[in-house]
Short mmCIF file of C-alpha atoms in Angstrom, two decimals:
data_model
loop_
_atom_site.label_atom_id
_atom_site.label_comp_id
_atom_site.label_asym_id
_atom_site.label_seq_id
_atom_site.Cartn_x
_atom_site.Cartn_y
_atom_site.Cartn_z
CA ILE A 1 27.95 154.87 148.19
CA GLY A 2 31.34 156.33 147.58
CA VAL A 3 32.79 153.24 146.00
CA GLY A 4 29.76 152.96 143.74
CA LEU A 5 30.08 156.58 142.64
CA VAL A 6 33.77 156.19 141.92
CA SER A 7 33.20 152.98 139.95
CA PHE A 8 30.35 154.58 137.91
CA GLY A 9 32.58 157.62 137.35
CA LEU A 10 35.39 155.45 136.04
CA PHE A 11 32.91 153.51 133.88
CA PHE A 12 31.54 156.74 132.35
CA LEU A 13 35.13 158.00 131.77
CA LEU A 14 36.06 154.78 129.99
CA PHE A 15 32.81 154.69 128.01
CA GLY A 16 33.26 158.37 127.01
CA ILE A 17 36.78 157.68 125.78
CA LEU A 18 35.58 154.60 123.83
CA LEU A 19 32.87 156.67 122.17
CA TYR A 20 35.48 159.02 120.65
CA PHE A 21 35.70 161.47 123.54
CA ASP A 22 32.02 162.19 124.09
CA SER A 23 32.16 165.32 126.24
CA VAL A 24 28.91 164.71 128.13
CA LEU A 25 29.97 161.22 129.29
CA LEU A 26 33.41 162.51 130.23
CA ALA A 27 32.02 165.41 132.23
CA PHE A 28 29.52 163.14 133.99
CA GLY A 29 32.24 160.64 134.79
CA ASN A 30 34.50 163.33 136.21
CA LEU A 31 31.76 164.67 138.46
CA LEU A 32 30.83 161.21 139.66
CA PHE A 33 34.47 160.36 140.36
CA LEU A 34 35.04 163.53 142.43
CA SER A 35 31.77 163.12 144.35
CA GLY A 36 32.63 159.49 145.10
CA LEU A 37 36.06 160.57 146.34
CA VAL A 38 34.39 163.02 148.70
CA PHE A 39 32.08 160.30 150.00
CA ILE A 40 34.99 157.88 150.59
CA ILE A 41 37.46 160.11 152.40
CA GLY A 42 35.37 163.07 153.45
CA PHE A 43 35.14 166.68 152.31
CA ARG A 44 37.83 168.10 154.55
CA ARG A 45 40.43 165.43 153.64
CA THR A 46 39.63 165.75 149.96
CA PHE A 47 40.03 169.51 150.14
CA THR A 48 43.33 169.27 152.02
CA PHE A 49 44.61 166.59 149.62
CA PHE A 50 43.95 168.68 146.51
CA PHE A 51 45.08 172.03 147.92
CA GLN A 52 48.43 171.19 149.48
CA ARG A 53 51.18 173.52 148.39
CA PRO A 54 53.33 170.92 146.58
CA LYS A 55 50.25 169.57 144.71
CA LEU A 56 48.84 172.86 143.47
CA LYS A 57 50.28 172.40 139.99
CA GLY A 58 48.63 169.00 139.56
CA THR A 59 45.36 170.30 141.06
CA SER A 60 45.28 173.23 138.70
CA PHE A 61 45.86 170.99 135.68
CA PHE A 62 43.25 168.47 136.88
CA PHE A 63 40.52 171.03 137.53
CA GLY A 64 41.52 173.05 134.46
CA GLY A 65 41.08 169.89 132.38
CA LEU A 66 37.65 169.35 133.98
CA ILE A 67 36.62 172.85 133.04
CA VAL A 68 37.94 172.41 129.48
CA VAL A 69 35.93 169.16 129.16
CA LEU A 70 32.86 170.98 130.39
CA MET A 71 33.46 173.63 127.68
CA ARG A 72 33.21 170.84 125.11
CA TRP A 73 36.87 170.38 124.21
CA PRO A 74 37.22 166.81 125.41
CA VAL A 75 40.57 165.74 123.93
CA LEU A 76 42.49 168.73 125.27
CA GLY A 77 40.65 168.52 128.62
CA MET A 78 41.50 164.81 129.05
CA LEU A 79 45.14 165.44 128.27
CA LEU A 80 45.24 168.20 130.89
CA GLU A 81 43.43 165.96 133.39
CA ALA A 82 45.75 163.06 132.75
CA TYR A 83 48.80 165.20 133.41
CA GLY A 84 47.22 166.60 136.55
CA PHE A 85 46.18 163.13 137.71
CA ILE A 86 49.71 161.78 137.23
CA SER A 87 51.27 164.68 139.06
CA LEU A 88 48.74 164.46 141.91
CA PHE A 89 48.91 160.73 142.58
CA ARG A 90 52.56 159.92 142.03
#
């Protein structure tokens, strides 16, 4: 279930970017990606991964970008999420 949710999330993110940053598709893709991540590694491990002290800057940018996308500013939100994603997973 988790791998399917993550793959659908990535599909919706890609499709949202291809359709000139459609905010509904991007928000749906983000939510599917995060829920799939929870299903794959578990809630506690996901929480501890995102909220470690050295990764708080990346987490704040990632979730801040998610909130900005939900507020219908998709380009700025995706830029914030991309920076947060890079700083989280490097």
